[in-house]
Amino acid sequence: MSNKLVLVLNCGSSSLKFAVINATDGNEIISGLAECFNLPDARIKWKFDGKKESTNLPENSAHSAAISFIVEDIIKKIDGLEAQFIAVGHRVVHGGEKFTKSVIIDKDVLEGIEACASLAPLHNPAAIMGIKAAQAAFPSLPQTAVFDTAFHQTMPAKAFMYAIPTNLYKEKAVRRYGMHGTSHLYVSREAAKVLNQPINETNVITAHLGNGGSITAVKNGESIDTSMGLTPLEGLVMGTRCGDLDPSIIEHLVSREGYTLSGVMDMLQKQSGLLGLSGISSDLREVIGNYEKGHEGAILAVDVFCYRLAKYIAAYSVPLGRIDAIVFTGGIGENSAFIREKVLSSLTIFGYKVDADKNQVATLGESGIITEENSPIAMVIATNEEWVIAQDSAELVSA
Ligand code: ADP
């Protein structure tokens, strides 16, 4: 029996993550990253059969050169692999209100993704480049699009509307969309399995904490509120992004402090968050290392990060009513026992009691409950967005 393999592509503006996934069991056959697009040192690294390899790409390579390398120099060189492919699945960041689930890509879908590009100017055009390059490389394979925003399309108006004149929503599509939907969907379903409850009767708060971070209230299996907004800038404190902010700060800096608008936006997106507060790094490991040495900026960064996260968790008790579990995922959520402990122990009103041993064990891809038997439940679930993309692609293709 041949496997059902899906080539999963996640195109960013200057990089491309890829994986070959068996849609049946989630097994990752190849994974890799092409990066430094449009620069002299464009390069690619990948892992196959436990072996890591890397090489330079031609100078100034971008999406299409990377995809041709993946096809010609990696996939085609592995005996019998290409014949098992059933689809190419693309991660697309913004699907606006048009895309509420994954779809097979045709001309209309491509136009729809293009139409949402103004909402994700860095990400959607990159996805389109990836789709076009993959269509050229695999003309006979179906291509699918899996949207980061789709899972959050179940949010009610009271959660997705900004309190600004409604014509901005009706005419300009300005509303909250949320991101990381594929991850929130995956970990909420996995959490229901751990809780041994049907997903449509399960209420969880899922915290995806990576370089970007967002938190979602999942009620009866559906997203009913999430922390990211029109763009991924809103919400939690992130690696370099500020998260929630008084919009008047922008006006203040531009009209009184001599900043340009683009300078302020660049600062809020690339120089804020953990990096801005700590003055050290956007990487939590480095920030924690300095926190332990008593570095003032690092202590402040960790405190603001955890405080904001705990406040969001508490706030989501409002739409959920009952919280079956808090679920941590993403690089920080899956690996930092320290952050999990700090956040949960500050939620005294809910009575979380972290089991120190279980919390330490749940790292490096190891999932599990991290609270004591007599405590409300918190757990770690290692996310697997690639598998969701592969599964959705397999389902769409077989339908
Ligand atoms: P991305 O959003 O780019 O996919 P990741 O999900 O890989 O990011 O998360 C990156 C973050 O995870 C970084 O802040 C990194 O420091 C943090 N991280 C990874 N491993 C650990 C660890 N062992 N302890 C604390 N933080 C960690």
Short mmCIF file of C-alpha atoms and ligand atoms in Angstrom, two decimals:
data_model
loop_
_atom_site.label_atom_id
_atom_site.label_comp_id
_atom_site.label_asym_id
_atom_site.label_seq_id
_atom_site.Cartn_x
_atom_site.Cartn_y
_atom_site.Cartn_z
CA MET A 1 0.00 0.00 0.00
CA SER A 2 1.38 3.39 -0.87
CA ASN A 3 1.22 6.19 1.69
CA LYS A 4 -0.80 9.38 1.35
CA LEU A 5 1.96 11.97 1.35
CA VAL A 6 1.40 15.70 1.33
CA LEU A 7 4.06 18.31 0.64
CA VAL A 8 3.28 21.05 3.16
CA LEU A 9 4.57 24.53 2.30
CA ASN A 10 4.61 27.48 4.67
CA CYS A 11 5.89 30.51 2.76
CA GLY A 12 7.04 33.60 4.62
CA SER A 13 8.30 36.78 2.97
CA SER A 14 11.96 35.77 3.23
CA SER A 15 11.79 32.07 4.06
CA LEU A 16 9.92 28.87 3.32
CA LYS A 17 9.31 26.01 5.74
CA PHE A 18 8.48 22.70 4.12
CA ALA A 19 7.64 19.17 5.15
CA VAL A 20 6.54 15.92 3.60
CA ILE A 21 3.91 14.45 5.90
CA ASN A 22 2.06 11.15 5.85
CA ALA A 23 -1.54 12.34 6.16
CA THR A 24 -2.64 9.05 7.72
CA ASP A 25 -0.44 9.04 10.82
CA GLY A 26 1.25 12.45 10.85
CA ASN A 27 4.68 10.91 10.30
CA GLU A 28 7.14 13.55 9.10
CA ILE A 29 9.27 12.14 6.31
CA ILE A 30 11.18 15.28 5.36
CA SER A 31 11.27 18.67 7.02
CA GLY A 32 13.27 21.73 6.14
CA LEU A 33 13.72 25.45 5.85
CA ALA A 34 14.88 27.65 2.99
CA GLU A 35 15.85 31.12 4.17
CA CYS A 36 17.57 34.44 3.43
CA PHE A 37 15.58 34.90 0.21
CA ASN A 38 16.72 37.68 -2.11
CA LEU A 39 20.08 37.81 -0.33
CA PRO A 40 23.52 36.60 -1.43
CA ASP A 41 23.51 33.88 1.25
CA ALA A 42 20.16 32.28 0.39
CA ARG A 43 20.31 28.71 1.71
CA ILE A 44 18.34 25.60 2.51
CA LYS A 45 18.54 22.93 5.23
CA TRP A 46 16.52 19.77 5.59
CA LYS A 47 16.20 16.54 7.52
CA PHE A 48 15.48 13.12 6.00
CA ASP A 49 15.85 9.71 7.58
CA GLY A 50 17.43 11.23 10.71
CA LYS A 51 20.13 12.91 8.60
CA LYS A 52 20.54 16.69 8.48
CA GLU A 53 21.78 18.34 5.30
CA SER A 54 22.23 21.91 4.12
CA THR A 55 23.51 23.82 1.11
CA ASN A 56 23.56 27.28 -0.39
CA LEU A 57 20.95 28.20 -2.97
CA PRO A 58 21.94 30.35 -5.96
CA GLU A 59 22.46 33.99 -4.87
CA ASN A 60 19.22 35.98 -4.43
CA SER A 61 17.04 32.87 -4.67
CA ALA A 62 13.43 33.18 -3.57
CA HIS A 63 10.33 30.96 -3.44
CA SER A 64 10.42 29.47 -6.91
CA ALA A 65 14.15 28.61 -6.79
CA ALA A 66 13.68 27.05 -3.35
CA ILE A 67 10.71 24.99 -4.52
CA SER A 68 12.58 23.76 -7.58
CA PHE A 69 15.47 22.69 -5.33
CA ILE A 70 13.04 20.88 -3.00
CA VAL A 71 11.46 19.05 -5.94
CA GLU A 72 14.50 18.31 -8.11
CA ASP A 73 17.28 17.89 -5.53
CA ILE A 74 15.45 16.43 -2.56
CA ILE A 75 12.13 14.78 -3.44
CA LYS A 76 13.03 13.35 -6.87
CA LYS A 77 16.26 11.88 -5.50
CA ILE A 78 14.40 9.68 -3.00
CA ASP A 79 13.26 6.48 -4.70
CA GLY A 80 9.49 6.15 -5.12
CA LEU A 81 8.66 9.19 -2.98
CA GLU A 82 7.02 11.46 -5.52
CA ALA A 83 4.64 8.71 -6.67
CA GLN A 84 3.08 8.68 -3.20
CA PHE A 85 2.19 12.38 -3.22
CA ILE A 86 -1.53 13.16 -3.19
CA ALA A 87 -1.43 16.96 -2.77
CA VAL A 88 0.55 20.08 -1.96
CA GLY A 89 -0.90 21.84 1.10
CA HIS A 90 -0.20 25.54 1.59
CA ARG A 91 -0.42 27.45 4.85
CA VAL A 92 -2.08 30.78 4.11
CA VAL A 93 -2.05 33.37 6.87
CA HIS A 94 -5.10 35.45 6.02
CA GLY A 95 -8.36 34.17 4.59
CA GLY A 96 -10.47 37.17 5.63
CA GLU A 97 -14.16 36.31 6.01
CA LYS A 98 -14.19 34.48 2.68
CA PHE A 99 -12.44 31.32 3.84
CA THR A 100 -13.96 29.56 6.84
CA LYS A 101 -12.30 26.22 6.08
CA SER A 102 -9.55 24.65 4.00
CA VAL A 103 -10.13 24.53 0.23
CA ILE A 104 -8.72 23.11 -2.98
CA ILE A 105 -7.01 25.94 -4.84
CA ASP A 106 -8.55 27.02 -8.13
CA LYS A 107 -8.60 30.36 -9.96
CA ASP A 108 -11.31 31.81 -7.67
CA VAL A 109 -9.47 30.75 -4.52
CA LEU A 110 -6.23 32.28 -5.75
CA GLU A 111 -8.09 35.53 -6.46
CA GLY A 112 -9.65 35.35 -2.98
CA ILE A 113 -6.22 34.97 -1.35
CA GLU A 114 -4.97 37.89 -3.45
CA ALA A 115 -7.95 39.96 -2.30
CA CYS A 116 -7.00 39.34 1.36
CA ALA A 117 -3.41 40.45 0.75
CA SER A 118 -4.05 43.97 2.05
CA LEU A 119 -4.84 42.36 5.45
CA ALA A 120 -1.54 40.41 5.50
CA PRO A 121 0.80 42.33 3.21
CA LEU A 122 3.92 40.37 4.17
CA HIS A 123 2.39 36.90 4.26
CA ASN A 124 -0.32 36.43 1.63
CA PRO A 125 1.80 37.54 -1.35
CA ALA A 126 4.46 35.04 -0.23
CA ALA A 127 1.85 32.27 -0.08
CA ILE A 128 0.72 33.19 -3.61
CA MET A 129 4.32 32.97 -4.87
CA GLY A 130 4.60 29.55 -3.22
CA ILE A 131 1.33 28.34 -4.73
CA LYS A 132 2.31 29.44 -8.24
CA ALA A 133 5.76 27.85 -7.95
CA ALA A 134 4.26 24.59 -6.63
CA GLN A 135 1.65 24.54 -9.40
CA ALA A 136 4.46 24.81 -11.93
CA ALA A 137 6.49 22.09 -10.22
CA PHE A 138 3.56 19.68 -9.73
CA PRO A 139 1.07 20.49 -12.52
CA SER A 140 -0.92 17.32 -11.98
CA LEU A 141 -1.22 17.45 -8.16
CA PRO A 142 -4.12 19.18 -6.39
CA GLN A 143 -3.03 22.16 -4.29
CA THR A 144 -4.89 23.10 -1.11
CA ALA A 145 -4.97 26.20 1.08
CA VAL A 146 -5.28 25.97 4.87
CA PHE A 147 -5.95 29.34 6.51
CA ASP A 148 -4.63 30.58 9.86
CA THR A 149 -7.76 32.68 10.27
CA ALA A 150 -10.36 30.01 9.37
CA PHE A 151 -10.76 28.43 12.82
CA HIS A 152 -11.65 31.83 14.29
CA GLN A 153 -14.50 32.50 11.87
CA THR A 154 -16.91 31.12 14.51
CA MET A 155 -16.24 34.14 16.77
CA PRO A 156 -19.42 36.10 17.49
CA ALA A 157 -19.65 39.78 16.50
CA LYS A 158 -19.23 40.89 20.12
CA ALA A 159 -15.77 39.30 20.08
CA PHE A 160 -14.63 40.26 16.57
CA MET A 161 -15.92 43.85 16.33
CA TYR A 162 -13.77 46.81 17.29
CA ALA A 163 -15.75 49.61 18.91
CA ILE A 164 -15.24 51.96 15.97
CA PRO A 165 -17.82 53.08 13.37
CA THR A 166 -19.37 49.96 11.82
CA ASN A 167 -18.86 51.18 8.25
CA LEU A 168 -15.16 50.40 8.73
CA TYR A 169 -16.19 46.77 9.13
CA LYS A 170 -18.86 46.77 6.44
CA GLU A 171 -16.88 48.65 3.81
CA LYS A 172 -13.24 48.08 4.73
CA ALA A 173 -13.32 44.64 6.45
CA VAL A 174 -11.73 46.09 9.60
CA ARG A 175 -12.45 43.56 12.37
CA ARG A 176 -10.61 41.04 14.50
CA TYR A 177 -9.68 37.86 12.58
CA GLY A 178 -7.19 36.05 14.83
CA MET A 179 -4.26 33.88 13.70
CA HIS A 180 -2.56 30.54 14.57
CA GLY A 181 -5.99 28.95 13.97
CA THR A 182 -4.54 25.66 12.73
CA SER A 183 -2.56 25.29 15.96
CA HIS A 184 -5.44 26.30 18.25
CA LEU A 185 -7.68 23.82 16.42
CA TYR A 186 -5.17 20.97 16.67
CA VAL A 187 -4.30 21.39 20.35
CA SER A 188 -7.94 21.88 21.40
CA ARG A 189 -8.86 18.58 19.73
CA GLU A 190 -5.89 16.81 21.29
CA ALA A 191 -6.82 18.28 24.69
CA ALA A 192 -10.35 16.85 24.39
CA LYS A 193 -8.76 13.42 23.82
CA VAL A 194 -6.61 13.81 26.95
CA LEU A 195 -9.69 14.90 28.92
CA ASN A 196 -11.62 11.98 27.39
CA GLN A 197 -14.48 14.30 26.41
CA PRO A 198 -16.18 14.85 23.05
CA ILE A 199 -14.72 17.97 21.45
CA ASN A 200 -18.17 19.49 21.00
CA GLU A 201 -18.61 19.46 24.79
CA THR A 202 -15.11 20.69 25.63
CA ASN A 203 -14.14 24.20 26.76
CA VAL A 204 -10.44 25.01 26.76
CA ILE A 205 -8.16 28.03 26.67
CA THR A 206 -5.32 27.40 24.23
CA ALA A 207 -2.14 29.50 24.53
CA HIS A 208 0.11 29.27 21.45
CA LEU A 209 3.34 30.91 22.60
CA GLY A 210 6.15 31.09 20.06
CA ASN A 211 7.94 34.11 18.61
CA GLY A 212 4.40 35.24 17.85
CA GLY A 213 1.80 34.35 20.44
CA SER A 214 -1.96 34.18 20.71
CA ILE A 215 -4.53 32.77 23.07
CA THR A 216 -7.97 31.43 22.18
CA ALA A 217 -11.16 30.65 24.07
CA VAL A 218 -12.50 27.41 22.57
CA LYS A 219 -16.11 26.65 23.58
CA ASN A 220 -17.62 23.31 22.60
CA GLY A 221 -14.78 22.91 20.11
CA GLU A 222 -15.23 26.32 18.43
CA SER A 223 -13.13 29.48 18.69
CA ILE A 224 -15.25 32.16 20.36
CA ASP A 225 -12.54 34.70 21.14
CA THR A 226 -8.85 35.11 20.40
CA SER A 227 -6.18 37.67 21.19
CA MET A 228 -4.85 38.60 17.74
CA GLY A 229 -6.86 41.08 15.74
CA LEU A 230 -6.92 42.51 12.23
CA THR A 231 -3.21 41.68 12.19
CA PRO A 232 -0.89 39.59 14.40
CA LEU A 233 0.17 42.71 16.36
CA GLU A 234 -2.68 42.69 18.88
CA GLY A 235 -2.86 40.73 22.11
CA LEU A 236 -0.09 39.06 24.08
CA VAL A 237 3.48 40.27 24.58
CA MET A 238 5.50 38.50 21.84
CA GLY A 239 9.17 38.13 20.89
CA THR A 240 9.41 41.50 19.12
CA ARG A 241 5.73 42.57 18.91
CA CYS A 242 4.11 44.79 21.51
CA GLY A 243 0.62 43.23 21.63
CA ASP A 244 -2.16 45.37 23.14
CA LEU A 245 -1.42 49.08 23.17
CA ASP A 246 -3.19 52.44 23.42
CA PRO A 247 -3.43 53.56 19.77
CA SER A 248 -2.84 57.15 20.90
CA ILE A 249 0.81 56.20 21.48
CA ILE A 250 1.23 56.12 17.71
CA GLU A 251 -0.24 59.60 17.28
CA HIS A 252 1.82 60.86 20.23
CA LEU A 253 5.11 59.60 18.79
CA VAL A 254 4.38 60.84 15.27
CA SER A 255 2.98 64.29 15.98
CA ARG A 256 4.98 65.19 19.08
CA GLU A 257 8.15 63.14 19.10
CA GLY A 258 9.24 63.32 15.47
CA TYR A 259 8.77 59.66 14.56
CA THR A 260 7.54 58.63 11.13
CA LEU A 261 4.50 56.38 10.93
CA SER A 262 6.51 53.60 9.33
CA GLY A 263 9.22 54.04 11.99
CA VAL A 264 6.66 53.59 14.78
CA MET A 265 5.09 50.55 13.13
CA ASP A 266 8.50 48.99 12.60
CA MET A 267 9.29 49.60 16.29
CA LEU A 268 6.00 48.04 17.43
CA GLN A 269 6.51 44.98 15.25
CA LYS A 270 10.25 44.38 15.36
CA GLN A 271 11.74 46.10 18.40
CA SER A 272 9.11 45.68 21.09
CA GLY A 273 7.81 42.73 23.15
CA LEU A 274 10.44 40.69 25.02
CA LEU A 275 13.21 42.39 23.03
CA GLY A 276 12.04 45.93 23.76
CA LEU A 277 11.38 45.31 27.44
CA SER A 278 14.52 43.31 28.18
CA GLY A 279 16.88 45.23 25.93
CA ILE A 280 18.57 41.85 25.41
CA SER A 281 16.77 39.49 23.06
CA SER A 282 13.46 38.38 21.59
CA ASP A 283 14.41 34.80 22.45
CA LEU A 284 12.86 33.75 25.75
CA ARG A 285 15.72 31.36 26.58
CA GLU A 286 18.15 34.24 26.57
CA VAL A 287 15.78 36.47 28.51
CA ILE A 288 15.27 33.79 31.19
CA GLY A 289 19.03 33.20 31.41
CA ASN A 290 19.44 36.89 32.30
CA TYR A 291 16.37 36.87 34.58
CA GLU A 292 18.14 34.23 36.64
CA LYS A 293 21.17 36.50 36.93
CA GLY A 294 18.93 39.32 38.21
CA HIS A 295 19.03 41.49 35.04
CA GLU A 296 16.46 44.26 35.56
CA GLY A 297 15.23 44.39 31.96
CA ALA A 298 14.89 40.62 31.75
CA ILE A 299 12.88 40.53 34.98
CA LEU A 300 10.58 43.24 33.67
CA ALA A 301 10.13 41.45 30.32
CA VAL A 302 9.21 38.14 31.97
CA ASP A 303 6.87 39.86 34.43
CA VAL A 304 4.98 41.79 31.74
CA PHE A 305 4.83 38.69 29.50
CA CYS A 306 3.37 36.48 32.22
CA TYR A 307 1.06 39.12 33.66
CA ARG A 308 -0.52 39.87 30.26
CA LEU A 309 -0.96 36.17 29.57
CA ALA A 310 -2.56 35.48 32.95
CA LYS A 311 -4.93 38.43 32.48
CA TYR A 312 -6.07 37.03 29.13
CA ILE A 313 -6.66 33.60 30.65
CA ALA A 314 -8.76 35.11 33.42
CA ALA A 315 -10.68 37.25 30.91
CA TYR A 316 -11.59 34.19 28.83
CA SER A 317 -13.45 32.72 31.80
CA VAL A 318 -16.16 35.24 30.80
CA PRO A 319 -17.11 33.74 27.41
CA LEU A 320 -16.33 30.17 28.50
CA GLY A 321 -18.13 29.99 31.85
CA ARG A 322 -16.45 26.65 32.52
CA ILE A 323 -12.77 25.97 31.76
CA ASP A 324 -11.97 22.25 31.31
CA ALA A 325 -8.26 22.93 30.75
CA ILE A 326 -5.65 25.50 29.90
CA VAL A 327 -3.45 24.22 27.07
CA PHE A 328 0.10 25.48 26.46
CA THR A 329 1.77 25.05 23.07
CA GLY A 330 4.35 26.65 20.71
CA GLY A 331 8.09 26.92 21.43
CA ILE A 332 7.57 28.69 24.77
CA GLY A 333 4.37 26.88 25.78
CA GLU A 334 5.89 23.46 25.04
CA ASN A 335 9.28 24.08 26.60
CA SER A 336 9.23 26.64 29.38
CA ALA A 337 8.15 25.01 32.64
CA PHE A 338 9.20 28.26 34.29
CA ILE A 339 6.72 30.45 32.35
CA ARG A 340 3.88 27.91 32.78
CA GLU A 341 4.46 27.79 36.54
CA LYS A 342 4.67 31.56 36.84
CA VAL A 343 1.45 32.12 34.88
CA LEU A 344 -0.60 29.40 36.58
CA SER A 345 0.52 30.31 40.07
CA SER A 346 -0.61 33.89 39.50
CA LEU A 347 -4.14 32.69 38.68
CA THR A 348 -4.86 32.16 42.39
CA ILE A 349 -8.59 32.80 41.99
CA PHE A 350 -8.88 29.60 39.89
CA GLY A 351 -6.78 27.49 42.29
CA TYR A 352 -4.29 25.95 39.82
CA LYS A 353 -1.70 23.77 41.58
CA VAL A 354 1.23 22.95 39.33
CA ASP A 355 2.85 19.53 39.79
CA ALA A 356 6.54 20.48 39.64
CA ASP A 357 7.68 17.08 38.37
CA LYS A 358 5.02 16.74 35.68
CA ASN A 359 5.69 20.34 34.61
CA GLN A 360 9.42 19.61 34.19
CA VAL A 361 8.73 16.42 32.21
CA ALA A 362 6.49 18.21 29.69
CA THR A 363 9.20 19.65 27.44
CA LEU A 364 10.81 18.91 24.07
CA GLY A 365 7.65 17.64 22.42
CA GLU A 366 6.45 15.66 25.45
CA SER A 367 2.75 16.43 26.05
CA GLY A 368 0.81 15.88 29.27
CA ILE A 369 -1.12 17.26 32.23
CA ILE A 370 1.07 19.48 34.44
CA THR A 371 -1.24 20.10 37.41
CA GLU A 372 -1.87 18.10 40.59
CA GLU A 373 -4.78 15.61 40.81
CA ASN A 374 -6.92 17.94 42.95
CA SER A 375 -6.29 21.03 40.80
CA PRO A 376 -8.12 22.43 37.79
CA ILE A 377 -6.32 21.04 34.75
CA ALA A 378 -3.53 22.65 32.73
CA MET A 379 -1.62 20.70 30.11
CA VAL A 380 1.02 20.89 27.43
CA ILE A 381 0.23 19.71 23.91
CA ALA A 382 2.95 19.81 21.26
CA THR A 383 1.35 21.46 18.26
CA ASN A 384 1.42 19.94 14.79
CA GLU A 385 0.10 22.38 12.22
CA GLU A 386 1.71 20.44 9.37
CA TRP A 387 -0.35 17.36 10.19
CA VAL A 388 -3.58 19.39 10.18
CA ILE A 389 -2.62 20.76 6.75
CA ALA A 390 -1.84 17.23 5.50
CA GLN A 391 -5.09 15.79 6.92
CA ASP A 392 -7.24 18.60 5.50
CA SER A 393 -5.52 18.17 2.14
CA ALA A 394 -6.13 14.40 2.14
CA GLU A 395 -9.80 14.89 3.05
CA LEU A 396 -10.32 17.52 0.34
CA VAL A 397 -8.62 15.37 -2.28
CA SER A 398 -10.60 12.24 -1.44
CA ALA A 399 -13.88 14.18 -1.46
P1 ADP B 1 7.83 30.52 15.89
O1 ADP B 1 6.66 31.34 16.35
O2 ADP B 1 8.86 31.32 15.15
O3 ADP B 1 7.46 29.21 15.23
P2 ADP B 1 8.65 28.85 18.14
O4 ADP B 1 7.30 28.23 18.32
O5 ADP B 1 9.76 28.01 17.66
O6 ADP B 1 8.59 30.17 17.26
O7 ADP B 1 9.06 29.49 19.55
C1 ADP B 1 10.22 30.22 19.73
C2 ADP B 1 10.31 30.64 21.18
O8 ADP B 1 10.34 29.46 22.01
C3 ADP B 1 11.57 31.45 21.51
O9 ADP B 1 11.26 32.55 22.35
C4 ADP B 1 12.40 30.44 22.27
O10 ADP B 1 13.25 31.07 23.20
C5 ADP B 1 11.33 29.67 22.99
N1 ADP B 1 11.87 28.41 23.50
C6 ADP B 1 12.28 27.32 22.82
N2 ADP B 1 12.79 26.39 23.67
C7 ADP B 1 12.70 26.91 24.92
C8 ADP B 1 13.06 26.47 26.24
N3 ADP B 1 13.61 25.28 26.42
N4 ADP B 1 12.80 27.29 27.27
C9 ADP B 1 12.26 28.49 27.09
N5 ADP B 1 11.89 28.97 25.88
C10 ADP B 1 12.11 28.20 24.82
#
